[in-house]
Amino acid sequence: MFEQTFAAELAKRIGSRVEVATDNNLIEGILSTVTAELVLVIEVSSGYGPNTKLYVSVDAINFVRFPVAA
């Protein structure tokens, strides 16, 4: 039940810069898509390479942070 509420709150912030922490990773990028089970974060590269799309299971997320632009 918590995952549904969590996913609904994340969906309100699509397009925002986000930091998503799991047990093994800290993913930084743009929150692109949210479903009941998955979150898509696009890591924007600062170089010439392509952007990386990362799908994260909602139940694997430990915390989410929305950094404030300085």
Tab-separated table of N, CA and C in Angstrom:
chain	number	residue	atom	x	y	z
A	1	MET	N	0.823	-1.192	0.000
A	1	MET	CA	0.000	0.000	0.000
A	1	MET	C	0.870	1.262	0.000
A	2	PHE	N	1.950	1.245	0.762
A	2	PHE	CA	2.825	2.408	0.791
A	2	PHE	C	3.421	2.676	-0.588
A	3	GLU	N	3.754	1.612	-1.322
A	3	GLU	CA	4.372	1.788	-2.635
A	3	GLU	C	3.464	2.544	-3.589
A	4	GLN	N	2.154	2.326	-3.499
A	4	GLN	CA	1.209	3.046	-4.362
A	4	GLN	C	1.220	4.536	-4.045
A	5	THR	N	1.213	4.873	-2.765
A	5	THR	CA	1.252	6.277	-2.357
A	5	THR	C	2.580	6.909	-2.749
A	6	PHE	N	3.662	6.181	-2.546
A	6	PHE	CA	4.991	6.656	-2.900
A	6	PHE	C	5.085	6.930	-4.397
A	7	ALA	N	4.617	5.992	-5.213
A	7	ALA	CA	4.646	6.157	-6.669
A	7	ALA	C	3.781	7.337	-7.095
A	8	ALA	N	2.639	7.525	-6.469
A	8	ALA	CA	1.761	8.644	-6.804
A	8	ALA	C	2.429	9.985	-6.488
A	9	GLU	N	3.132	10.059	-5.370
A	9	GLU	CA	3.846	11.288	-5.016
A	9	GLU	C	5.000	11.547	-5.984
A	10	LEU	N	5.722	10.500	-6.360
A	10	LEU	CA	6.805	10.670	-7.331
A	10	LEU	C	6.271	11.141	-8.678
A	11	ALA	N	5.130	10.622	-9.085
A	11	ALA	CA	4.551	10.983	-10.380
A	11	ALA	C	4.246	12.476	-10.464
A	12	LYS	N	3.992	13.103	-9.334
A	12	LYS	CA	3.731	14.549	-9.310
A	12	LYS	C	4.986	15.353	-9.626
A	13	ARG	N	6.150	14.723	-9.534
A	13	ARG	CA	7.421	15.434	-9.715
A	13	ARG	C	8.163	15.037	-10.984
A	14	ILE	N	7.472	14.446	-11.930
A	14	ILE	CA	8.111	14.073	-13.202
A	14	ILE	C	8.705	15.326	-13.843
A	15	GLY	N	9.924	15.198	-14.323
A	15	GLY	CA	10.643	16.312	-14.933
A	15	GLY	C	11.600	16.996	-13.982
A	16	SER	N	11.576	16.625	-12.701
A	16	SER	CA	12.447	17.236	-11.698
A	16	SER	C	13.788	16.514	-11.624
A	17	ARG	N	14.817	17.253	-11.189
A	17	ARG	CA	16.092	16.605	-10.866
A	17	ARG	C	15.867	15.778	-9.615
A	18	VAL	N	16.491	14.605	-9.565
A	18	VAL	CA	16.224	13.671	-8.482
A	18	VAL	C	17.475	12.872	-8.146
A	19	GLU	N	17.571	12.476	-6.884
A	19	GLU	CA	18.574	11.509	-6.431
A	19	GLU	C	17.805	10.335	-5.849
A	20	VAL	N	18.051	9.147	-6.378
A	20	VAL	CA	17.366	7.937	-5.918
A	20	VAL	C	18.413	7.007	-5.324
A	21	ALA	N	18.196	6.604	-4.082
A	21	ALA	CA	19.139	5.718	-3.408
A	21	ALA	C	18.540	4.331	-3.260
A	22	THR	N	19.346	3.329	-3.625
A	22	THR	CA	18.996	1.930	-3.385
A	22	THR	C	20.065	1.367	-2.447
A	23	ASP	N	20.012	0.083	-2.184
A	23	ASP	CA	21.030	-0.521	-1.325
A	23	ASP	C	22.437	-0.365	-1.894
A	24	ASN	N	22.560	-0.370	-3.240
A	24	ASN	CA	23.882	-0.398	-3.870
A	24	ASN	C	24.234	0.838	-4.682
A	25	ASN	N	23.264	1.710	-4.976
A	25	ASN	CA	23.516	2.806	-5.908
A	25	ASN	C	22.899	4.108	-5.436
A	26	LEU	N	23.502	5.197	-5.889
A	26	LEU	CA	22.892	6.520	-5.791
A	26	LEU	C	22.780	7.016	-7.220
A	27	ILE	N	21.569	7.168	-7.686
A	27	ILE	CA	21.302	7.528	-9.072
A	27	ILE	C	20.868	8.986	-9.103
A	28	GLU	N	21.533	9.780	-9.936
A	28	GLU	CA	21.198	11.189	-10.075
A	28	GLU	C	20.789	11.452	-11.511
A	29	GLY	N	19.695	12.178	-11.690
A	29	GLY	CA	19.250	12.497	-13.034
A	29	GLY	C	17.898	13.182	-13.027
A	30	ILE	N	17.171	13.013	-14.116
A	30	ILE	CA	15.847	13.601	-14.287
A	30	ILE	C	14.807	12.496	-14.132
A	31	LEU	N	13.812	12.736	-13.290
A	31	LEU	CA	12.725	11.780	-13.109
A	31	LEU	C	11.857	11.822	-14.359
A	32	SER	N	11.810	10.731	-15.092
A	32	SER	CA	11.152	10.719	-16.395
A	32	SER	C	9.782	10.065	-16.373
A	33	THR	N	9.697	8.880	-15.803
A	33	THR	CA	8.442	8.117	-15.815
A	33	THR	C	8.275	7.410	-14.490
A	34	VAL	N	7.029	7.328	-14.025
A	34	VAL	CA	6.717	6.596	-12.802
A	34	VAL	C	5.497	5.725	-13.063
A	35	THR	N	5.627	4.433	-12.751
A	35	THR	CA	4.481	3.525	-12.767
A	35	THR	C	4.329	2.975	-11.362
A	36	ALA	N	3.370	2.099	-11.174
A	36	ALA	CA	3.161	1.515	-9.851
A	36	ALA	C	4.347	0.655	-9.417
A	37	GLU	N	5.138	0.165	-10.387
A	37	GLU	CA	6.225	-0.752	-10.063
A	37	GLU	C	7.616	-0.237	-10.396
A	38	LEU	N	7.720	0.690	-11.356
A	38	LEU	CA	9.032	1.145	-11.818
A	38	LEU	C	9.140	2.659	-11.872
A	39	VAL	N	10.369	3.126	-11.684
A	39	VAL	CA	10.710	4.534	-11.841
A	39	VAL	C	11.810	4.607	-12.890
A	40	LEU	N	11.662	5.523	-13.848
A	40	LEU	CA	12.694	5.723	-14.867
A	40	LEU	C	13.402	7.041	-14.579
A	41	VAL	N	14.723	6.946	-14.389
A	41	VAL	CA	15.563	8.123	-14.176
A	41	VAL	C	16.521	8.203	-15.354
A	42	ILE	N	16.617	9.373	-15.958
A	42	ILE	CA	17.550	9.572	-17.063
A	42	ILE	C	18.755	10.329	-16.533
A	43	GLU	N	19.910	9.670	-16.570
A	43	GLU	CA	21.165	10.309	-16.173
A	43	GLU	C	21.661	11.120	-17.359
A	44	VAL	N	21.756	12.418	-17.179
A	44	VAL	CA	22.188	13.308	-18.251
A	44	VAL	C	23.702	13.388	-18.223
A	45	SER	N	24.316	13.003	-19.327
A	45	SER	CA	25.782	13.056	-19.384
A	45	SER	C	26.215	14.475	-19.701
A	46	SER	N	27.354	14.840	-19.171
A	46	SER	CA	27.876	16.178	-19.432
A	46	SER	C	28.848	16.171	-20.609
A	47	GLY	N	29.091	14.993	-21.162
A	47	GLY	CA	30.019	14.883	-22.277
A	47	GLY	C	29.293	14.650	-23.583
A	48	TYR	N	29.940	13.943	-24.472
A	48	TYR	CA	29.391	13.691	-25.787
A	48	TYR	C	28.623	12.383	-25.864
A	49	GLY	N	28.687	11.579	-24.827
A	49	GLY	CA	28.021	10.286	-24.845
A	49	GLY	C	26.509	10.420	-24.694
A	50	PRO	N	25.820	9.326	-24.932
A	50	PRO	CA	24.356	9.356	-24.815
A	50	PRO	C	23.928	9.389	-23.344
A	51	ASN	N	22.710	9.855	-23.111
A	51	ASN	CA	22.136	9.822	-21.769
A	51	ASN	C	21.802	8.376	-21.419
A	52	THR	N	21.851	8.044	-20.141
A	52	THR	CA	21.608	6.689	-19.681
A	52	THR	C	20.232	6.604	-19.036
A	53	LYS	N	19.438	5.622	-19.450
A	53	LYS	CA	18.125	5.394	-18.855
A	53	LYS	C	18.252	4.285	-17.815
A	54	LEU	N	17.802	4.574	-16.607
A	54	LEU	CA	17.873	3.593	-15.534
A	54	LEU	C	16.484	3.343	-14.974
A	55	TYR	N	16.064	2.099	-15.006
A	55	TYR	CA	14.793	1.705	-14.415
A	55	TYR	C	15.066	1.165	-13.026
A	56	VAL	N	14.302	1.649	-12.042
A	56	VAL	CA	14.476	1.227	-10.656
A	56	VAL	C	13.127	0.736	-10.150
A	57	SER	N	13.120	-0.423	-9.536
A	57	SER	CA	11.900	-0.943	-8.931
A	57	SER	C	11.531	-0.073	-7.731
A	58	VAL	N	10.259	0.267	-7.610
A	58	VAL	CA	9.808	1.129	-6.520
A	58	VAL	C	10.138	0.513	-5.167
A	59	ASP	N	9.987	-0.800	-5.036
A	59	ASP	CA	10.256	-1.426	-3.739
A	59	ASP	C	11.748	-1.543	-3.414
A	60	ALA	N	12.645	-1.215	-4.368
A	60	ALA	CA	14.085	-1.235	-4.111
A	60	ALA	C	14.612	0.128	-3.670
A	61	ILE	N	13.774	1.158	-3.702
A	61	ILE	CA	14.206	2.513	-3.370
A	61	ILE	C	14.245	2.692	-1.858
A	62	ASN	N	15.387	3.161	-1.346
A	62	ASN	CA	15.518	3.470	0.074
A	62	ASN	C	15.064	4.887	0.382
A	63	PHE	N	15.490	5.830	-0.462
A	63	PHE	CA	14.999	7.193	-0.310
A	63	PHE	C	15.160	7.947	-1.610
A	64	VAL	N	14.416	9.041	-1.717
A	64	VAL	CA	14.483	9.926	-2.874
A	64	VAL	C	14.702	11.337	-2.354
A	65	ARG	N	15.566	12.056	-3.030
A	65	ARG	CA	15.843	13.435	-2.653
A	65	ARG	C	15.735	14.307	-3.895
A	66	PHE	N	15.149	15.479	-3.727
A	66	PHE	CA	15.040	16.437	-4.812
A	66	PHE	C	15.966	17.617	-4.487
A	67	PRO	N	17.170	17.625	-5.067
A	67	PRO	CA	18.140	18.671	-4.731
A	67	PRO	C	17.648	20.048	-5.175
A	68	VAL	N	17.973	21.023	-4.371
A	68	VAL	CA	17.600	22.398	-4.661
A	68	VAL	C	18.698	23.024	-5.509
A	69	ALA	N	18.304	23.681	-6.574
A	69	ALA	CA	19.296	24.341	-7.438
A	69	ALA	C	19.915	25.520	-6.695
A	70	ALA	N	21.216	25.638	-6.812
A	70	ALA	CA	21.921	26.729	-6.103
A	70	ALA	C	21.957	27.978	-6.913
